[in-house]
Amino acid sequence: MICSTLRRVGHMHIYLVRKASSVSKGHHQQTVGSRPAASEFAARGASGNVLELLGKSYPQDNYSNLSRKVLSRVGRNLHNQQHHPLWLIKERVKEHFYQQYVGRFGTPLFSVYDDLSPVVTIWQNFDSLLIPADHPSRKKGDNYYVNGTHMLRAHTSAHQWDLLHAGLDAFLVVGDVYRRDQIDSQHYPVFHQLEGVRLFSKHELFTGIKDGESLQLFEQSSRSAYKQETHTMEATKLVEFDLKQTLTRLVTHLFGDGLDIRWVDCYFPFTHPSFEMEINFHGEWLEVLGCGVMEQQLVNSAGAQDQIGWAFGLGLERLAMILYDIPDIRLFWSEDERFLKQFRVSDINQKVKFQPLSKYPAVINDISFWLPSENYTENDFYDLVRTIGGDLVEKVELIDKFEHPKTHKTSHCYRITYRHMERTLSQREVRRVHQAVQEAAVQLLGVEGRF
């Protein structure tokens, strides 16, 4: 919604966005009071009603909701930038799988895909994974849609079906994923996932098991909390055991021996049974990944109906923040040499403890407004704040909600924390950004300001 509206608003708002953008980058080349042409500030790659993205053209429609901020992150591929902390995590995981799991001819069992396009079809992102049409994860307010048929992937699982259909039975997928979310030190609209999948034939799963030749992968029974209706209990338990053993070895490789691990039952549409792994790190239980036995309907539809398998997914930022003591997710996008040089190590397994940059003071401003009667979501406002304030915005909190007893109109009050990662912000420059947020909220979201 925001992106399509941005193309319609007049020069005044474009000028405000430009001012905020120049503050975010720490540049002041833009002459105060000058009014640049609208064409300068169209969303990156957009021409009329067509968006050019990663070398392809996508027609825009009423489903398009990509913000300028998010478009600026597409193609950055932090996970492939040598010596970036996310690259270090990816390489450590790759090295572990290459060394621990070897095929019949001495080659790595798992193939790795880390440069697949983040633009996928809605079918790939949802339908191929058996996510129902009315599932809340499909909401426009939670995703970045290119148009009514394409989107920026919300998870690397969007590539599962295609890779299985191509005949692969053991692979890792690494890439940037996009979700509209709250704003704080742990959340960013772009983050990076690593996905793992492994399938087993009857022979592979039961080899070495006593009386294994008599065991079967499949049966027709009923679904329970412990297995799918088409899987035998023996096959399910062996796949689950292999999955948990594989992931226990992985986190031990990353965090070291003596790690306390626990498994929590959970739900995912594309696995059953499903689990989250939690580790006890510095006395605190932290969730680090999700996994499970793949839904057989998904496996069958991809043409691997004679196999059974597992899948897992983990967040690279989550692991890097824990392993390297990185306190704020915005730092991963920093080009500050003081941050980047800390991760230029000769050995990817070398221990690194992030040494904080000087923490500059925060500037806090509140914004209150009456909500429109319809079509307002909090994620629309968060996206607008990110688009205008960029990485100056450290946190946005909804601190008060009020319903007028007579008009029944609802008012929201948000507290916006501004903090530059590399220098001290002045009240004057923050005031300009905050004013741009106020005016944009009125123009783009239809709110009634109380400022």
Coordinates of C-alpha atoms in Angstrom, one line a residue:
M1 CA 0.0 0.0 0.0
I2 CA 2.7 2.5 0.9
C3 CA 4.7 2.0 -2.3
S4 CA 1.8 2.5 -4.6
T5 CA 0.8 5.6 -2.7
L6 CA 4.3 7.0 -2.7
R7 CA 4.1 7.1 -6.5
R8 CA 1.0 9.2 -6.3
V9 CA 1.9 11.9 -3.7
G10 CA 3.1 15.3 -4.7
H11 CA 6.5 16.9 -4.5
M12 CA 6.3 18.1 -1.0
H13 CA 6.4 14.6 0.4
I14 CA 9.1 13.5 -1.9
Y15 CA 11.2 16.5 -0.7
L16 CA 10.6 15.4 2.9
V17 CA 11.7 11.9 2.2
R18 CA 14.8 13.2 0.5
K19 CA 15.6 15.3 3.5
A20 CA 15.2 12.4 5.8
S21 CA 17.2 10.1 3.6
S22 CA 20.1 12.6 3.5
V23 CA 20.1 12.8 7.3
S24 CA 20.1 9.0 7.5
K25 CA 23.2 8.7 5.5
G26 CA 24.9 11.6 7.3
H27 CA 25.1 13.7 4.1
H28 CA 23.9 17.2 3.6
Q29 CA 24.4 17.9 -0.1
Q30 CA 20.7 18.5 -0.6
T31 CA 20.1 22.3 -0.4
V32 CA 17.5 23.0 2.2
G33 CA 14.5 24.4 0.4
S34 CA 15.3 22.9 -3.0
R35 CA 12.7 20.8 -4.6
P36 CA 14.0 17.9 -6.8
A37 CA 12.0 16.4 -9.6
A38 CA 9.7 13.6 -8.6
S39 CA 11.4 11.2 -11.1
E40 CA 14.6 11.4 -9.0
F41 CA 12.9 9.7 -6.1
A42 CA 10.7 7.0 -7.7
A43 CA 11.2 3.6 -6.0
R44 CA 14.5 2.2 -7.2
G45 CA 14.1 0.7 -10.7
A46 CA 10.4 1.7 -11.0
S47 CA 9.3 3.2 -14.3
G48 CA 5.7 4.1 -14.5
N49 CA 3.8 1.0 -13.5
V50 CA 6.6 -1.4 -14.0
L51 CA 9.3 -2.3 -11.4
E52 CA 12.7 -3.3 -12.7
L53 CA 14.2 -5.7 -10.0
L54 CA 17.3 -7.8 -10.4
G55 CA 17.2 -7.6 -14.2
K56 CA 13.5 -8.5 -14.5
S57 CA 10.4 -6.4 -15.1
Y58 CA 7.3 -6.8 -12.8
P59 CA 4.0 -4.9 -13.5
Q60 CA 2.7 -3.1 -10.4
D61 CA -0.8 -3.5 -9.1
N62 CA -2.8 -2.9 -6.0
Y63 CA -1.0 -5.7 -4.2
S64 CA 2.4 -4.0 -4.6
N65 CA 3.7 -2.7 -1.3
L66 CA 7.5 -2.6 -1.6
S67 CA 9.1 0.4 0.2
R68 CA 12.1 2.3 -1.0
K69 CA 14.0 1.2 2.1
V70 CA 13.5 -2.5 1.4
L71 CA 14.2 -2.2 -2.3
S72 CA 17.6 -0.6 -1.4
R73 CA 18.5 -3.9 0.4
V74 CA 17.6 -6.3 -2.4
G75 CA 20.8 -7.6 -4.0
R76 CA 23.1 -6.7 -1.2
N77 CA 23.6 -10.4 -0.2
L78 CA 25.4 -9.8 3.0
H79 CA 25.8 -13.6 3.4
N80 CA 28.0 -13.7 0.4
Q81 CA 30.3 -10.8 1.4
Q82 CA 33.6 -12.2 2.5
H83 CA 34.4 -11.8 6.2
H84 CA 31.0 -10.3 7.0
P85 CA 29.7 -11.9 10.2
L86 CA 26.8 -13.5 8.4
W87 CA 29.2 -14.9 5.8
L88 CA 31.3 -16.3 8.6
I89 CA 28.3 -18.2 10.1
K90 CA 27.3 -19.5 6.6
E91 CA 30.8 -20.7 5.9
R92 CA 31.1 -22.4 9.3
V93 CA 27.8 -24.3 8.7
K94 CA 28.9 -25.2 5.2
E95 CA 32.3 -26.5 6.4
H96 CA 30.6 -28.6 9.0
F97 CA 28.2 -30.2 6.6
Y98 CA 30.9 -30.8 4.0
Q99 CA 33.1 -32.5 6.5
Q100 CA 30.5 -34.5 8.4
Y101 CA 28.4 -35.8 5.5
V102 CA 30.1 -37.3 2.5
G103 CA 28.5 -39.1 -0.4
R104 CA 29.4 -42.5 -1.9
F105 CA 32.1 -41.0 -4.1
G106 CA 33.8 -38.9 -1.5
T107 CA 32.0 -35.7 -2.5
P108 CA 29.9 -33.6 -0.1
L109 CA 26.4 -35.1 0.4
F110 CA 24.8 -31.7 0.7
S111 CA 24.8 -29.2 -2.2
V112 CA 24.6 -25.5 -1.3
Y113 CA 22.5 -22.8 -3.0
D114 CA 23.3 -19.2 -1.8
D115 CA 22.5 -17.1 -4.8
L116 CA 18.9 -17.9 -5.6
S117 CA 16.7 -14.8 -6.4
P118 CA 14.7 -13.5 -3.5
V119 CA 11.8 -12.7 -5.9
V120 CA 9.5 -15.8 -5.9
T121 CA 6.0 -16.5 -6.8
I122 CA 3.2 -16.6 -4.2
W123 CA 2.8 -20.2 -5.1
Q124 CA 6.4 -21.0 -4.2
N125 CA 6.3 -19.0 -1.0
F126 CA 3.0 -20.4 0.3
D127 CA 1.1 -23.0 -1.8
S128 CA 4.1 -25.3 -2.5
L129 CA 4.5 -25.5 1.3
L130 CA 0.8 -26.4 1.9
I131 CA 0.1 -23.1 3.6
P132 CA -3.7 -22.6 3.4
A133 CA -5.1 -19.7 1.4
D134 CA -6.6 -18.2 4.6
H135 CA -3.5 -18.6 6.7
P136 CA -2.5 -15.4 8.6
S137 CA 1.1 -15.6 7.4
R138 CA -0.1 -14.6 3.9
K139 CA -1.3 -11.2 5.1
K140 CA -0.3 -8.2 3.0
G141 CA 0.5 -6.4 6.2
D142 CA 3.2 -9.0 7.0
N143 CA 4.9 -9.5 3.6
Y144 CA 6.4 -7.5 0.8
Y145 CA 4.5 -8.2 -2.4
V146 CA 5.9 -7.2 -5.8
N147 CA 2.5 -7.7 -7.3
G148 CA -0.4 -10.1 -7.2
T149 CA 1.7 -13.0 -8.4
H150 CA 5.2 -12.3 -7.0
M151 CA 6.8 -11.3 -3.7
L152 CA 10.0 -11.1 -1.9
R153 CA 10.4 -14.5 -0.2
A154 CA 9.4 -14.6 3.5
H155 CA 11.6 -17.7 4.0
T156 CA 14.1 -19.8 2.2
S157 CA 11.6 -22.7 2.3
A158 CA 10.1 -21.1 -0.8
H159 CA 12.8 -23.0 -2.8
Q160 CA 12.2 -26.4 -1.2
W161 CA 9.7 -27.7 -3.8
D162 CA 11.7 -26.7 -6.8
L163 CA 14.9 -28.3 -5.6
L164 CA 13.2 -31.5 -4.6
H165 CA 11.4 -31.5 -8.0
A166 CA 14.9 -31.2 -9.6
G167 CA 15.8 -34.5 -8.0
L168 CA 17.9 -33.2 -5.1
D169 CA 17.7 -35.1 -1.8
A170 CA 20.2 -33.2 0.4
F171 CA 20.8 -29.5 0.2
L172 CA 21.3 -26.2 2.0
V173 CA 19.7 -22.9 0.9
V174 CA 21.0 -19.6 2.2
G175 CA 19.5 -16.2 1.4
D176 CA 17.9 -12.9 2.4
V177 CA 14.3 -13.0 3.4
Y178 CA 11.8 -10.2 3.9
R179 CA 9.0 -9.6 6.4
R180 CA 7.2 -6.5 7.6
D181 CA 7.7 -6.4 11.3
Q182 CA 8.1 -4.3 14.4
I183 CA 11.1 -2.1 14.9
D184 CA 13.6 -2.8 17.7
S185 CA 17.2 -4.1 18.1
Q186 CA 16.1 -7.7 17.2
H187 CA 13.9 -7.1 14.2
Y188 CA 14.7 -5.8 10.7
P189 CA 12.6 -6.1 7.5
V190 CA 15.4 -8.0 5.8
F191 CA 17.3 -10.9 7.5
H192 CA 19.0 -14.0 6.4
Q193 CA 18.1 -17.7 6.7
L194 CA 19.8 -21.0 6.2
E195 CA 17.6 -23.9 5.3
G196 CA 18.5 -27.6 5.3
V197 CA 16.7 -30.6 3.7
R198 CA 17.5 -34.3 3.6
L199 CA 15.5 -37.2 2.1
F200 CA 15.9 -40.9 2.8
S201 CA 15.0 -44.0 0.7
K202 CA 13.8 -47.1 2.5
H203 CA 17.3 -48.6 2.1
E204 CA 19.1 -45.5 3.4
L205 CA 16.9 -45.2 6.5
F206 CA 16.8 -48.8 7.6
T207 CA 20.4 -50.0 6.7
G208 CA 22.1 -51.1 9.9
I209 CA 18.8 -51.4 11.8
K210 CA 18.1 -54.9 13.2
D211 CA 15.5 -56.6 11.0
G212 CA 15.5 -53.4 8.9
E213 CA 14.6 -55.3 5.7
S214 CA 11.1 -55.9 7.1
L215 CA 10.4 -52.3 8.1
Q216 CA 8.4 -49.9 5.9
L217 CA 8.4 -46.2 5.3
F218 CA 4.7 -45.8 4.6
E219 CA 1.3 -47.1 5.9
Q220 CA -2.2 -45.9 5.8
S221 CA -3.3 -45.0 9.3
S222 CA -4.4 -41.9 11.2
R223 CA -2.5 -38.7 12.1
S224 CA -1.4 -38.3 15.7
A225 CA 0.7 -35.8 17.6
Y226 CA 3.7 -38.1 16.9
K227 CA 3.4 -38.9 13.2
Q228 CA 1.7 -38.3 9.9
E229 CA -1.0 -40.6 8.6
T230 CA 1.2 -42.0 5.8
H231 CA 4.3 -42.6 7.9
T232 CA 5.1 -45.7 10.0
M233 CA 6.1 -45.0 13.5
E234 CA 9.5 -46.6 12.9
A235 CA 10.3 -44.4 10.0
T236 CA 9.1 -41.2 11.8
K237 CA 11.3 -41.9 14.8
L238 CA 14.4 -42.7 12.8
V239 CA 14.0 -39.5 10.7
E240 CA 13.4 -37.5 13.9
F241 CA 16.4 -39.1 15.5
D242 CA 18.7 -38.3 12.5
L243 CA 17.3 -34.7 12.4
K244 CA 18.0 -34.0 16.1
Q245 CA 21.4 -35.7 16.0
T246 CA 22.4 -33.6 12.9
L247 CA 21.3 -30.4 14.5
T248 CA 22.9 -31.2 17.9
R249 CA 26.2 -31.8 16.1
L250 CA 25.8 -28.5 14.2
V251 CA 25.2 -26.3 17.3
T252 CA 28.0 -28.1 19.1
H253 CA 30.3 -27.2 16.3
L254 CA 29.2 -23.6 16.5
F255 CA 29.0 -23.1 20.2
G256 CA 31.3 -25.7 21.6
D257 CA 31.0 -28.8 23.8
G258 CA 28.9 -29.0 27.0
L259 CA 25.9 -27.1 25.5
D260 CA 22.5 -27.7 27.2
I261 CA 19.9 -28.3 24.5
R262 CA 16.2 -28.9 24.7
W263 CA 13.5 -29.6 22.1
V264 CA 10.1 -27.9 22.2
D265 CA 7.1 -29.2 20.2
C266 CA 5.7 -26.6 17.9
Y267 CA 3.6 -26.3 14.6
F268 CA 4.7 -25.5 11.1
P269 CA 2.3 -26.1 8.1
F270 CA 5.0 -28.0 6.1
T271 CA 6.4 -30.4 8.8
H272 CA 4.9 -32.8 11.3
P273 CA 6.0 -33.5 14.0
S274 CA 7.7 -30.1 14.3
F275 CA 10.2 -28.9 16.9
E276 CA 12.1 -25.8 18.0
M277 CA 15.6 -26.2 19.4
E278 CA 16.6 -24.1 22.4
I279 CA 20.0 -23.7 23.8
N280 CA 21.1 -22.6 27.3
F281 CA 23.6 -19.8 26.6
H282 CA 25.0 -17.8 29.5
G283 CA 22.2 -19.0 31.7
E284 CA 19.4 -18.1 29.3
W285 CA 17.3 -20.4 27.1
L286 CA 17.3 -19.1 23.5
E287 CA 15.4 -20.4 20.5
V288 CA 17.8 -20.9 17.6
L289 CA 16.0 -22.9 14.9
G290 CA 12.9 -24.7 13.8
C291 CA 12.7 -28.1 12.2
G292 CA 10.6 -31.2 11.6
V293 CA 9.6 -34.3 9.5
M294 CA 8.6 -33.0 6.1
E295 CA 4.9 -33.3 5.2
Q296 CA 4.7 -36.2 2.8
Q297 CA 2.1 -34.4 0.7
L298 CA 4.8 -31.8 -0.1
V299 CA 7.4 -34.5 -0.8
N300 CA 5.0 -36.5 -3.0
S301 CA 3.9 -33.4 -5.1
A302 CA 7.6 -32.7 -5.9
G303 CA 8.0 -36.2 -7.3
A304 CA 9.9 -37.9 -4.4
Q305 CA 7.0 -40.2 -3.3
D306 CA 9.4 -43.1 -2.4
Q307 CA 11.3 -41.0 0.1
I308 CA 10.8 -39.5 3.5
G309 CA 12.7 -36.5 4.9
W310 CA 13.4 -33.7 7.4
A311 CA 13.9 -30.0 7.1
F312 CA 15.2 -27.2 9.3
G313 CA 15.6 -23.5 9.1
L314 CA 17.7 -21.0 11.2
G315 CA 18.4 -17.3 11.2
L316 CA 21.9 -16.2 10.5
E317 CA 21.5 -12.9 12.4
R318 CA 20.2 -14.7 15.4
L319 CA 23.2 -17.0 15.6
A320 CA 25.7 -14.2 14.9
M321 CA 24.2 -11.9 17.5
I322 CA 24.6 -14.7 20.1
L323 CA 28.0 -16.0 19.0
Y324 CA 29.6 -12.6 18.5
D325 CA 27.8 -10.5 21.1
I326 CA 26.3 -8.1 18.5
P327 CA 23.7 -6.1 20.3
D328 CA 21.7 -4.4 17.4
I329 CA 20.6 -6.0 14.2
R330 CA 21.1 -2.7 12.3
L331 CA 24.9 -3.3 12.7
F332 CA 24.9 -6.0 10.1
W333 CA 24.2 -3.3 7.4
S334 CA 26.9 -1.0 8.7
E335 CA 29.7 -0.1 6.4
D336 CA 31.7 1.4 9.3
E337 CA 35.2 0.0 9.1
R338 CA 35.3 -0.2 12.9
F339 CA 32.6 -2.9 12.7
L340 CA 33.7 -4.8 9.6
K341 CA 37.4 -5.1 10.5
Q342 CA 36.6 -7.1 13.7
F343 CA 35.5 -10.0 11.5
R344 CA 38.4 -10.2 9.2
V345 CA 39.9 -13.4 10.6
S346 CA 42.3 -15.9 9.0
D347 CA 40.2 -18.9 10.3
I348 CA 36.4 -18.8 10.1
N349 CA 36.2 -20.8 13.3
Q350 CA 38.2 -18.2 15.3
K351 CA 36.4 -16.8 18.2
V352 CA 35.3 -13.2 17.8
K353 CA 33.7 -11.0 20.5
F354 CA 32.4 -7.8 19.1
Q355 CA 33.8 -4.7 20.7
P356 CA 31.0 -2.1 20.7
L357 CA 31.4 1.1 18.9
S358 CA 30.9 4.2 21.0
K359 CA 27.2 4.2 21.8
Y360 CA 25.9 7.6 20.8
P361 CA 23.0 9.2 22.7
A362 CA 19.4 8.5 21.7
V363 CA 16.9 11.2 20.7
I364 CA 13.3 10.3 21.5
N365 CA 10.2 11.7 20.0
D366 CA 6.5 10.7 20.3
I367 CA 3.8 10.8 17.6
S368 CA 0.1 10.5 18.2
F369 CA -2.8 10.3 15.7
W370 CA -6.3 9.2 15.2
L371 CA -6.6 6.0 13.1
P372 CA -8.6 6.0 9.9
S373 CA -11.8 4.0 9.9
E374 CA -10.3 1.2 7.9
N375 CA -7.1 -0.2 6.1
Y376 CA -4.6 0.7 8.9
T377 CA -2.1 -1.8 10.2
E378 CA 0.8 -1.1 12.6
N379 CA 3.2 -2.7 10.1
D380 CA 2.2 0.0 7.6
F381 CA 3.3 2.7 10.0
Y382 CA 6.6 0.8 10.9
D383 CA 7.3 0.5 7.2
L384 CA 6.7 4.2 6.7
V385 CA 9.0 5.1 9.6
R386 CA 11.8 2.8 8.2
T387 CA 11.4 4.3 4.7
I388 CA 11.8 7.9 5.9
G389 CA 14.0 7.5 9.0
G390 CA 16.2 4.6 7.6
D391 CA 18.6 3.1 10.1
L392 CA 18.5 6.2 12.3
V393 CA 15.4 4.6 13.8
E394 CA 16.5 2.2 16.6
K395 CA 13.0 1.4 18.0
V396 CA 9.3 2.2 17.6
E397 CA 7.0 1.4 20.5
L398 CA 3.2 1.6 20.7
I399 CA 3.0 3.2 24.2
D400 CA -0.7 4.2 24.3
K401 CA -4.1 3.3 22.8
F402 CA -7.2 5.3 23.4
E403 CA -10.8 5.1 22.2
H404 CA -12.9 8.2 22.3
P405 CA -16.0 7.5 24.3
K406 CA -18.3 9.5 22.0
T407 CA -16.8 9.2 18.5
H408 CA -15.3 5.7 19.1
K409 CA -12.3 6.8 17.1
T410 CA -9.0 5.1 18.1
S411 CA -5.8 7.0 18.9
H412 CA -2.3 5.5 18.9
C413 CA 0.7 7.0 20.4
Y414 CA 4.1 5.7 19.3
R415 CA 7.5 6.5 20.8
I416 CA 10.3 6.6 18.2
T417 CA 13.9 6.2 19.4
Y418 CA 16.4 7.7 16.9
R419 CA 20.1 6.8 17.3
H420 CA 22.9 7.0 14.7
M421 CA 25.3 4.0 14.8
E422 CA 28.3 6.2 14.0
R423 CA 27.8 9.7 15.3
T424 CA 25.7 12.0 17.5
L425 CA 22.4 13.2 16.1
S426 CA 21.3 16.8 16.7
Q427 CA 17.8 17.7 17.8
R428 CA 17.5 19.8 14.7
E429 CA 18.1 17.0 12.2
V430 CA 15.9 14.6 14.1
R431 CA 13.1 17.2 14.2
R432 CA 13.3 17.3 10.4
V433 CA 13.0 13.5 10.1
H434 CA 10.2 13.4 12.7
Q435 CA 8.3 16.1 10.9
A436 CA 8.6 14.1 7.7
V437 CA 7.2 11.0 9.4
Q438 CA 4.3 13.1 10.8
E439 CA 3.4 14.5 7.4
A440 CA 3.8 11.2 5.6
A441 CA 1.6 9.4 8.1
V442 CA -1.2 11.9 7.3
Q443 CA -0.7 11.8 3.6
L444 CA -0.1 8.1 3.1
L445 CA -1.9 6.3 5.9
G446 CA -4.9 8.6 6.2
V447 CA -4.4 9.3 9.9
E448 CA -5.5 12.5 11.7
G449 CA -2.5 14.0 13.5
R450 CA -2.5 15.0 17.1
F451 CA 0.8 16.8 16.9

